mmCIF file of C-alpha atoms in Angstrom:
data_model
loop_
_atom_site.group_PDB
_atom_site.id
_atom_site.type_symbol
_atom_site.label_atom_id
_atom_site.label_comp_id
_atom_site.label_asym_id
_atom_site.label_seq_id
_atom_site.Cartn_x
_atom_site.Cartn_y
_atom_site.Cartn_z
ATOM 1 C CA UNK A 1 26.868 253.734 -39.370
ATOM 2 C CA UNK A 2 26.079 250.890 -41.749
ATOM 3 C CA UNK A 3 24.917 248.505 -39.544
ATOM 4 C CA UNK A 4 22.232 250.991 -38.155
ATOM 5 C CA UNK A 5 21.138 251.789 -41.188
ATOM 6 C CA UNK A 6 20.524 248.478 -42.913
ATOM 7 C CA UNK A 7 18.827 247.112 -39.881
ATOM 8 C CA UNK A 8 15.733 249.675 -41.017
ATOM 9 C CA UNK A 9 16.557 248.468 -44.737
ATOM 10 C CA UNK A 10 13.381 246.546 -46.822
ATOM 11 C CA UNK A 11 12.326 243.574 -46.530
ATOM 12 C CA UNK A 12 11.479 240.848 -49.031
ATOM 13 C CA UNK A 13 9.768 237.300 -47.507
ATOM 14 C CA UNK A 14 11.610 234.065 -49.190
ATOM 15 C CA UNK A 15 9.371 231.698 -50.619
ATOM 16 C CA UNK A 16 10.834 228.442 -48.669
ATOM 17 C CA UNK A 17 10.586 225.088 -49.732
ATOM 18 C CA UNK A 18 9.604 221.538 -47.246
ATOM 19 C CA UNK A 19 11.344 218.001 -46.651
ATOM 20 C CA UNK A 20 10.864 214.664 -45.532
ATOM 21 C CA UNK A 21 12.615 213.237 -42.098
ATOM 22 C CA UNK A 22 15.559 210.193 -42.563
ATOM 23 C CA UNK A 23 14.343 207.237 -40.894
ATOM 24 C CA UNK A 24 17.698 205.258 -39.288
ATOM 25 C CA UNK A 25 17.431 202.007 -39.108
ATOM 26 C CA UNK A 26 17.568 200.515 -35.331
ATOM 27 C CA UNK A 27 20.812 198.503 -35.703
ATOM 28 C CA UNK A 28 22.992 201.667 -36.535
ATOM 29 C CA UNK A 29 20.826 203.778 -34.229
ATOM 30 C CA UNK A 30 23.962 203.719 -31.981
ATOM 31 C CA UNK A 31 26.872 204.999 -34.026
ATOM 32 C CA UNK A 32 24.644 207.436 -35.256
ATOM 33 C CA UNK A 33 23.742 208.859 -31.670
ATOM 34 C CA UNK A 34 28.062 208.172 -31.670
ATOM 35 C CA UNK A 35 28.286 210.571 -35.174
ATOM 36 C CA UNK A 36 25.350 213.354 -33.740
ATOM 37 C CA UNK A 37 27.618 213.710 -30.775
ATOM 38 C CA UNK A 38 30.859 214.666 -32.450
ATOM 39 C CA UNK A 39 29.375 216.699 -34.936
ATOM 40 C CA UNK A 40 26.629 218.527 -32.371
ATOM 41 C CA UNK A 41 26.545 222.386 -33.455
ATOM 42 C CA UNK A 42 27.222 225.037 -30.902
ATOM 43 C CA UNK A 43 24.130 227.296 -30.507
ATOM 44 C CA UNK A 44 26.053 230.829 -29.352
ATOM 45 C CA UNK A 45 25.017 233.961 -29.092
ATOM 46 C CA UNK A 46 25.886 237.157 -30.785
ATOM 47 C CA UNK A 47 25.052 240.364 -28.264
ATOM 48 C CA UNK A 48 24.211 243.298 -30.412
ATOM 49 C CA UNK A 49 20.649 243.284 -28.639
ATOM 50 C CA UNK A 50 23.214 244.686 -25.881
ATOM 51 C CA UNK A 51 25.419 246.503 -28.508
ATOM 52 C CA UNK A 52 22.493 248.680 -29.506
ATOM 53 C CA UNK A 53 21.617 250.922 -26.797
ATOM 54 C CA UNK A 54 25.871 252.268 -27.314
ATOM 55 C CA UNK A 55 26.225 254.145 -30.421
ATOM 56 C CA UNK A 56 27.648 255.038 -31.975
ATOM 57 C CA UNK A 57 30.355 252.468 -31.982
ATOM 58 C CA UNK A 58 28.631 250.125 -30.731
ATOM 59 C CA UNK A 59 30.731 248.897 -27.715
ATOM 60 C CA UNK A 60 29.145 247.280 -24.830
ATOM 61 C CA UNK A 61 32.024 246.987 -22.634
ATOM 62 C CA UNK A 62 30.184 248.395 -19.482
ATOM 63 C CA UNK A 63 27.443 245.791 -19.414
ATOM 64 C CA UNK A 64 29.834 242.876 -20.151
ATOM 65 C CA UNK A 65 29.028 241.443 -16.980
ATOM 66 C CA UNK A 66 24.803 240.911 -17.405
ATOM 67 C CA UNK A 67 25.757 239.486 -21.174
ATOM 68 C CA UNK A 68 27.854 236.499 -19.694
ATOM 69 C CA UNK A 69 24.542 236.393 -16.985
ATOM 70 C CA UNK A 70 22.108 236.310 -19.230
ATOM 71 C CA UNK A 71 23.507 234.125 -21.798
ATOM 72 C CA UNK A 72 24.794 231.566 -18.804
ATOM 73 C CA UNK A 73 21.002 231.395 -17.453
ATOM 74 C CA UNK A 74 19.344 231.298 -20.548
ATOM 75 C CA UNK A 75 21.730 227.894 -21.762
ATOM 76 C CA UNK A 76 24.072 229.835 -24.575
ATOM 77 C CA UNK A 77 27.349 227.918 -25.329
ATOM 78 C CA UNK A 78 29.533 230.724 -26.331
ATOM 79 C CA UNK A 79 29.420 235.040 -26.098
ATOM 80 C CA UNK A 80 29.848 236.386 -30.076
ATOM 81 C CA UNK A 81 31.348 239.686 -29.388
ATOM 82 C CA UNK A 82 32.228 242.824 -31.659
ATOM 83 C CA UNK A 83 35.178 244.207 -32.267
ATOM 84 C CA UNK A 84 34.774 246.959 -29.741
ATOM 85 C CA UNK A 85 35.003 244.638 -26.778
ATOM 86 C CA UNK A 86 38.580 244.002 -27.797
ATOM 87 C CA UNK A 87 40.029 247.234 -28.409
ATOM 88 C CA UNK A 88 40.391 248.190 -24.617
ATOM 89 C CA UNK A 89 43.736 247.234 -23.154
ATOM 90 C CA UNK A 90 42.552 245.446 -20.509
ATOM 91 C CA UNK A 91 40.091 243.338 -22.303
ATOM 92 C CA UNK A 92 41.795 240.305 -22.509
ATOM 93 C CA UNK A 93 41.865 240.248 -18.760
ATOM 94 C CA UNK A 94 38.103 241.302 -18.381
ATOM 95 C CA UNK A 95 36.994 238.647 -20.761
ATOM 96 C CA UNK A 96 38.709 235.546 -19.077
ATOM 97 C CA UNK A 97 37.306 236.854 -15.739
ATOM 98 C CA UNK A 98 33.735 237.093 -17.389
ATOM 99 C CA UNK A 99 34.586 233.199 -18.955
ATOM 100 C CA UNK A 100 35.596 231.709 -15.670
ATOM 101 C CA UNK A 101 33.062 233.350 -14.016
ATOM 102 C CA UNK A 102 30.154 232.382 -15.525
ATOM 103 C CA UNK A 103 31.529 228.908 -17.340
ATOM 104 C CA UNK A 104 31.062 230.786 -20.970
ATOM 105 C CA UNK A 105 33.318 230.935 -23.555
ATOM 106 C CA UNK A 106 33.638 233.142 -26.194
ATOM 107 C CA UNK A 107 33.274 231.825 -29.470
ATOM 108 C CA UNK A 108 34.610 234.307 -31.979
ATOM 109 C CA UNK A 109 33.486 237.771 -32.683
ATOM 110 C CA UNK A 110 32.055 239.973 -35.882
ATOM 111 C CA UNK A 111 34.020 242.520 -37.847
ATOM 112 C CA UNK A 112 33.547 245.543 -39.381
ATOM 113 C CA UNK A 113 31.500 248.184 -37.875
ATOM 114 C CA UNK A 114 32.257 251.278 -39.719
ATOM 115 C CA UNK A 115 34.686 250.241 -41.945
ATOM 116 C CA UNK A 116 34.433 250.240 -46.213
ATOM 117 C CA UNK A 117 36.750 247.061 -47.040
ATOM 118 C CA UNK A 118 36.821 248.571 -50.570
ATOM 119 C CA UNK A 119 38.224 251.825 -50.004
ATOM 120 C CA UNK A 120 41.878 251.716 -50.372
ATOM 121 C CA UNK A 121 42.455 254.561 -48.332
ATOM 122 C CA UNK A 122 41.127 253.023 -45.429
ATOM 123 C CA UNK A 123 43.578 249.502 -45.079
ATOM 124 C CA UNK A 124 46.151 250.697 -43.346
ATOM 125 C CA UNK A 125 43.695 251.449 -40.258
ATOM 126 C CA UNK A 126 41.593 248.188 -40.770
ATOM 127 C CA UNK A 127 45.010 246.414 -40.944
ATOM 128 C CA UNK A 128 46.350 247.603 -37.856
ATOM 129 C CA UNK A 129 43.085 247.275 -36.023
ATOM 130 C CA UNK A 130 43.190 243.407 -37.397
ATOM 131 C CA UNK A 131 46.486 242.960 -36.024
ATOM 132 C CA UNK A 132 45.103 244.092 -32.411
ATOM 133 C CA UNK A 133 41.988 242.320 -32.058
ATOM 134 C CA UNK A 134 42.504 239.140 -33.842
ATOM 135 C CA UNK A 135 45.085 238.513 -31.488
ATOM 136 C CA UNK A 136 43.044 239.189 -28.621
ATOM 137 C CA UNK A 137 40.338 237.146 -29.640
ATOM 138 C CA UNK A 138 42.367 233.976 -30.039
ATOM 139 C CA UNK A 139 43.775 234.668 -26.110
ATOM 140 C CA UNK A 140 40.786 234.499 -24.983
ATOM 141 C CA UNK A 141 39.414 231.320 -26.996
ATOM 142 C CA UNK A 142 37.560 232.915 -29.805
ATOM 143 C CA UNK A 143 37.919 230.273 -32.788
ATOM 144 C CA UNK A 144 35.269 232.472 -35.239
ATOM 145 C CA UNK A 145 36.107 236.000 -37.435
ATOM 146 C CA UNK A 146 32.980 237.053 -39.463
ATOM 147 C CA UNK A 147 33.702 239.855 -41.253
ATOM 148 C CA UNK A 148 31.223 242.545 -42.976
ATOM 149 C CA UNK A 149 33.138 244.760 -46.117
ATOM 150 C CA UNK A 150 31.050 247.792 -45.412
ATOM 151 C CA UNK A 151 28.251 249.284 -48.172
ATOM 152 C CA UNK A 152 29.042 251.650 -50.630
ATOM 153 C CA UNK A 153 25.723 254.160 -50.729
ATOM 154 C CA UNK A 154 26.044 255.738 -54.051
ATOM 155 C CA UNK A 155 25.837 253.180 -56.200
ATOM 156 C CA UNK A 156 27.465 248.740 -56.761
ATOM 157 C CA UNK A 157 30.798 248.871 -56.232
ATOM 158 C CA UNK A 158 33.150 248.627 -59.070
ATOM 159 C CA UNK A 159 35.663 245.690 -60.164
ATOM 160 C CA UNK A 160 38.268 247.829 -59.230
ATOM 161 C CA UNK A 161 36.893 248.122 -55.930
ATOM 162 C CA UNK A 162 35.798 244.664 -55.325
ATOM 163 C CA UNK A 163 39.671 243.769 -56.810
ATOM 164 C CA UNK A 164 40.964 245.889 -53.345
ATOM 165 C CA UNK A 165 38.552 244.833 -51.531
ATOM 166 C CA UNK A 166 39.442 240.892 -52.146
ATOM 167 C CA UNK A 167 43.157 241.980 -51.505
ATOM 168 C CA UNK A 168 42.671 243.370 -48.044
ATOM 169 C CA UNK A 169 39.910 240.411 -46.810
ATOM 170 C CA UNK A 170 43.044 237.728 -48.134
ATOM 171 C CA UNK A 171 45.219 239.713 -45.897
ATOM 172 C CA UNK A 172 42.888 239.607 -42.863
ATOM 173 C CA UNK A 173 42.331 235.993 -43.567
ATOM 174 C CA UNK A 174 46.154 235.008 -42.975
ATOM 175 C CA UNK A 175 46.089 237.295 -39.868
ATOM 176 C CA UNK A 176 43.641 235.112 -38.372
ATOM 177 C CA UNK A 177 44.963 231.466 -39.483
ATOM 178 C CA UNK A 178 48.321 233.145 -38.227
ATOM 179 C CA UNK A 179 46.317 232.823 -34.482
ATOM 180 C CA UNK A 180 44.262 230.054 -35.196
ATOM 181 C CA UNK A 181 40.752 231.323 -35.870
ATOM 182 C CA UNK A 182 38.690 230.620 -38.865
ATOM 183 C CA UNK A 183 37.747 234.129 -40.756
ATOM 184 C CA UNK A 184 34.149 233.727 -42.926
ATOM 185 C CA UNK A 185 32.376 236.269 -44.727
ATOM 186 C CA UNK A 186 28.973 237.851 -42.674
ATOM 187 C CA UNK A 187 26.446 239.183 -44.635
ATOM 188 C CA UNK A 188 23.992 242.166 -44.071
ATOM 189 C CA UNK A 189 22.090 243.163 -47.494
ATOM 190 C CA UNK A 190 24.381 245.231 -49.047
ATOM 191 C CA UNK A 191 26.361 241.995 -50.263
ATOM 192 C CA UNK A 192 23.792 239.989 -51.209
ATOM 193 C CA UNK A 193 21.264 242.723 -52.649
ATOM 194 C CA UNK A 194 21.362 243.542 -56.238
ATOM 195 C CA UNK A 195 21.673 239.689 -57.547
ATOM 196 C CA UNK A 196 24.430 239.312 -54.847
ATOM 197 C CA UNK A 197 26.605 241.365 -56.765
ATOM 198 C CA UNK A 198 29.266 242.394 -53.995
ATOM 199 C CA UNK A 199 29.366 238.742 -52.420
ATOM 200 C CA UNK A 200 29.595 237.482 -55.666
ATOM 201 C CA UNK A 201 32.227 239.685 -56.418
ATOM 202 C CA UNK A 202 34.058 238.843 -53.621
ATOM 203 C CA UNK A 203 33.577 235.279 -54.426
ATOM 204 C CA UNK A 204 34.921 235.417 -58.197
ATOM 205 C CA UNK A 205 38.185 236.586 -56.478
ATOM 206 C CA UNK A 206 38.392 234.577 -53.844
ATOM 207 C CA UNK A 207 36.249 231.202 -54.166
ATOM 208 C CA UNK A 208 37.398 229.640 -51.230
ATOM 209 C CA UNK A 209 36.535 232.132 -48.309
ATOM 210 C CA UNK A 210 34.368 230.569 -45.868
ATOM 211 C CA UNK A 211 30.903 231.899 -45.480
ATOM 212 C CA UNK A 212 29.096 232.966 -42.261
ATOM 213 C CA UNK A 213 25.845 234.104 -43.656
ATOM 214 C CA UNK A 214 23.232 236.192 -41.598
ATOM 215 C CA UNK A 215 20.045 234.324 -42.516
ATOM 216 C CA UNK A 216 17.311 237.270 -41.766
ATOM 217 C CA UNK A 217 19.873 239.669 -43.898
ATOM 218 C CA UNK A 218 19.589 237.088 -46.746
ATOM 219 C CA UNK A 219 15.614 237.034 -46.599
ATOM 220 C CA UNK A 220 15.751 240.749 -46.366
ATOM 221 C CA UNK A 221 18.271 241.227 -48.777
ATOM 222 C CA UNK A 222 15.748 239.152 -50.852
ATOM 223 C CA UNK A 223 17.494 235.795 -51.034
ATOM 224 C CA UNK A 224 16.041 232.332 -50.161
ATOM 225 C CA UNK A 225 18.172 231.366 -47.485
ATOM 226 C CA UNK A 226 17.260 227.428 -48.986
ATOM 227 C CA UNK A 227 18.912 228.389 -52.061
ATOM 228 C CA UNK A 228 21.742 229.723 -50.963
ATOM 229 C CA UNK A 229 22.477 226.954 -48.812
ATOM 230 C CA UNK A 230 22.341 224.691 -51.428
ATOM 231 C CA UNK A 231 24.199 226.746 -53.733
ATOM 232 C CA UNK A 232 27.224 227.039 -50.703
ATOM 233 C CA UNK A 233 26.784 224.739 -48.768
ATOM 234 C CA UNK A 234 30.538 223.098 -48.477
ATOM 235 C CA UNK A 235 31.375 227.297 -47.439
ATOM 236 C CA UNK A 236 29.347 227.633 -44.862
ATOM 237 C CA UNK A 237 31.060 227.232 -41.029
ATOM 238 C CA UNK A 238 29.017 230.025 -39.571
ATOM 239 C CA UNK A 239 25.227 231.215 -39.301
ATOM 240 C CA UNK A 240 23.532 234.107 -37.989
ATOM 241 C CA UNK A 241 19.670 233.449 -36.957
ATOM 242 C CA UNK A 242 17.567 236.031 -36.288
ATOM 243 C CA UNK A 243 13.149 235.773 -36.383
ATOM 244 C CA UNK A 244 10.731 238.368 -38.146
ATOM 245 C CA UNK A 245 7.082 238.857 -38.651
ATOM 246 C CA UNK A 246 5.305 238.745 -42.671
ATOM 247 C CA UNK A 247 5.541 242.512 -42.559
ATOM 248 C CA UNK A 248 9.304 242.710 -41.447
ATOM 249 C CA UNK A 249 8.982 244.241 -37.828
ATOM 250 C CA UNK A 250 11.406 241.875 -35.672
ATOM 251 C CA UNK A 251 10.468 239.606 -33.826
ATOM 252 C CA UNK A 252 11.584 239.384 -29.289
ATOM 253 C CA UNK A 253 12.469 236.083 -29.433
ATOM 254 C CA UNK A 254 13.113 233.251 -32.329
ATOM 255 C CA UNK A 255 10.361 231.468 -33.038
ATOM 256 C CA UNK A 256 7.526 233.889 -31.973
ATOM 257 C CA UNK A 257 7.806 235.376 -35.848
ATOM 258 C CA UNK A 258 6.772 233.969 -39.227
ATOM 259 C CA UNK A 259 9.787 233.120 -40.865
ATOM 260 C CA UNK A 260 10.108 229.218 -42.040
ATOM 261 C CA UNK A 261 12.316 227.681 -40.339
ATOM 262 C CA UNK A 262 12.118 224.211 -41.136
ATOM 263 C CA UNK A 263 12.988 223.778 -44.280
ATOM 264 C CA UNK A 264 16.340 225.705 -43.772
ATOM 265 C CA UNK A 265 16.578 223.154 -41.165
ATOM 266 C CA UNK A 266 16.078 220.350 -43.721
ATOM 267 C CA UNK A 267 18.701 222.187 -46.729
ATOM 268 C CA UNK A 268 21.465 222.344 -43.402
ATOM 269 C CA UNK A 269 20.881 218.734 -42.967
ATOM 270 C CA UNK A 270 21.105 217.882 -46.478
ATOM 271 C CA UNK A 271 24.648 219.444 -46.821
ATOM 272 C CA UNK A 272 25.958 218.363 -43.763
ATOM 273 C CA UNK A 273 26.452 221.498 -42.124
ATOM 274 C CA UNK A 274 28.760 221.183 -39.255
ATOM 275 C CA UNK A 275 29.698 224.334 -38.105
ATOM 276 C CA UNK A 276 28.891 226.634 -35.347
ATOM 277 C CA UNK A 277 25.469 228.781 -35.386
ATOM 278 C CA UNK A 278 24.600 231.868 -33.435
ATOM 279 C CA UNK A 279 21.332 233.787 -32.616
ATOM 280 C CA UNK A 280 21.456 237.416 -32.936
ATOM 281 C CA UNK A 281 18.251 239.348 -31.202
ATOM 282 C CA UNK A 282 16.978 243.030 -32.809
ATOM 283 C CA UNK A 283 14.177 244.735 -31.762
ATOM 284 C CA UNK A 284 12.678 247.553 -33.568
ATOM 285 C CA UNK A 285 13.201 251.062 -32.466
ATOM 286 C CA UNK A 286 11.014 251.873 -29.381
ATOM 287 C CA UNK A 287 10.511 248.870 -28.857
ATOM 288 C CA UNK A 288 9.707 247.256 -25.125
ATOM 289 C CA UNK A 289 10.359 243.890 -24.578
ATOM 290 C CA UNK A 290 7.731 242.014 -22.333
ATOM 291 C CA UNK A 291 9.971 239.968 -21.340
ATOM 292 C CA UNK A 292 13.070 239.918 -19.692
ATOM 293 C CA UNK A 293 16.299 239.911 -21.819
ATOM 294 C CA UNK A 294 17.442 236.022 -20.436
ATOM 295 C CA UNK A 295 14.067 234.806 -20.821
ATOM 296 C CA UNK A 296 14.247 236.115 -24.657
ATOM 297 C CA UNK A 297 17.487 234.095 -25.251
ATOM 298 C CA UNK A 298 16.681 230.848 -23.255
ATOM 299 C CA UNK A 299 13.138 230.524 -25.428
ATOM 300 C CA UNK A 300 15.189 231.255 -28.642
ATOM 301 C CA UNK A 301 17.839 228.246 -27.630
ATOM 302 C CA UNK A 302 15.128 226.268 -27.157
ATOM 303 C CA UNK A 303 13.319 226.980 -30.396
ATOM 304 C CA UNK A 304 16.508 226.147 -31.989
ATOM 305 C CA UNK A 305 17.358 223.289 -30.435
ATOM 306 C CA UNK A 306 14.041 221.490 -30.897
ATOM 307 C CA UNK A 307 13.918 223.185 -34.930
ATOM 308 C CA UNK A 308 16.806 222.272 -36.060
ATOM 309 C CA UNK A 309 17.708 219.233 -34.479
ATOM 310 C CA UNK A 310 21.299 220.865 -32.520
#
């Protein structure tokens, strides 16, 4: 499973840059409090933590029920869910119950888990399984699609590949304006490893597809996640943020790890990012938490909150 795997992959600390703080001046202090509001970025939560412990597809449907919980208590806006939680029949039904229940929506949901976007042989599948969930996901108020091509293992993929890749990603694109959610591409490191040659790739043939990038993936994938802000800023409707040690080993909650997170703070700023944001928790393998799961997720809100201004 691809996922699995490059969640052990290496690990390559950005060298991050710093930035002053805009003063506003006291007589506009009030439609700017006016602009903040309209523009204030959702802080959601993606629940692979949960995901993890049910391979190998990865679907957490049976403890539905303590993500809403923990999520609700610890402040989330919005569940990010996986594909898997919307292949059951009943799962529109279960999800609404879990919504009005707990007063959480869900936001949107990744894509992708097992799937090679570049393999020809396999869009007929992917297509149909768009054509199911997609759906779903806009019943039950998800507005967000980020979608992972799968990693090719022996070797970059080739511009014939990356052509049928782009083909397949522009047809699950109009699936999801068809039902009114916004489709952006989520990184791990196979598409930004290697000089970002399979996002890039992706890009050349498609230079308008939103972005949702995975921040920790970019630093391991060995990408400033400054740079690439700047450099895509205007893409960009979705992030993934996740907290690590120097030495790679993940951190329990964000903000207990070493990664800088200020000045990615300061380059979202600086482009005017405006879109939605989610944190998504890993722990090593073996690893105990001290703390419990809710308490992990309401000190990572925080920490994001206070970081980066939301």
């Amino acid at each position: 499973m691809e996922k699995k795997i490059d969640r052990r992959s290496f690990v390559q600390k950005s060298s991050l840059g710093s930035t002053g703080m805009l003063l506003v001046p006291g007589n506009l202090l009030s439609s700017f409090k006016s602009h903040k509001a309209q523009i204030e970025i959702p802080i959601n939560a993606h629940l692979w933590i949960y995901a993890s412990k049910f391979p190998p597809d990865w679907d957490c449907t049976p403890v539905l029920d303590t993500v809403f919980s923990d999520l609700s208590y610890a402040g989330i806006h919005g569940v990010e869910l996986m594909e898997g939680q919307l292949r059951h029949n009943d799962s529109v039904q279960r999800l609404k119950g879990l919504t009005e229940k707990y007063g959480l929506p869900v936001s949107g949901s990744s894509y992708g888990v097992g799937f090679k976007m570049w393999d020809v042989a396999q869009h007929k599948t992917i297509m149909e399984d768009i054509k199911t969930v997609v759906p779903r996901l806009a019943e039950v108020g998800g507005r967000t699609f980020g979608i992972s091509v799968g990693g090719k293992k022996d070797g970059l993929k080739t511009e014939a590949e990356l052509d049928v890749q782009a083909t397949l990603l522009k047809k699950v694109r109009s699936v999801c304006e068809d039902n009114g959610v916004e489709a952006n591409l989520h990184n791990h490191t196979y598409e930004v490893e290697n000089d970002m040659h399979d996002l890039r790739g992706t890009l050349a043939r498609i230079p308008d597809f939103k972005l949702g990038p995975d921040l920790n993936w970019l630093i391991r994938g060995g990408v400033d996640p400054v740079d690439f802000i700047n450099a895509y800023g205007p893409q960009i409707v979705y992030l993934h943020i996740r907290d690590q040690y120097k030495d790679g080993t993940w951190s329990e909650y964000v903000g207990q790890g070493d990664t800088d997170f200020e000045p990615i703070a300061a380059a979202l700023k600086a482009q005017n990012f405006e879109g939605k944001t989610a944190i998504e928790l890993a722990f090593p393998n073996n690893f105990t938490p001290k703390n419990e799961l809710k308490e992990d997720w309401k000190m990572s809100r925080e920490f994001v909150e206070k970081t980066f201004g939301w």
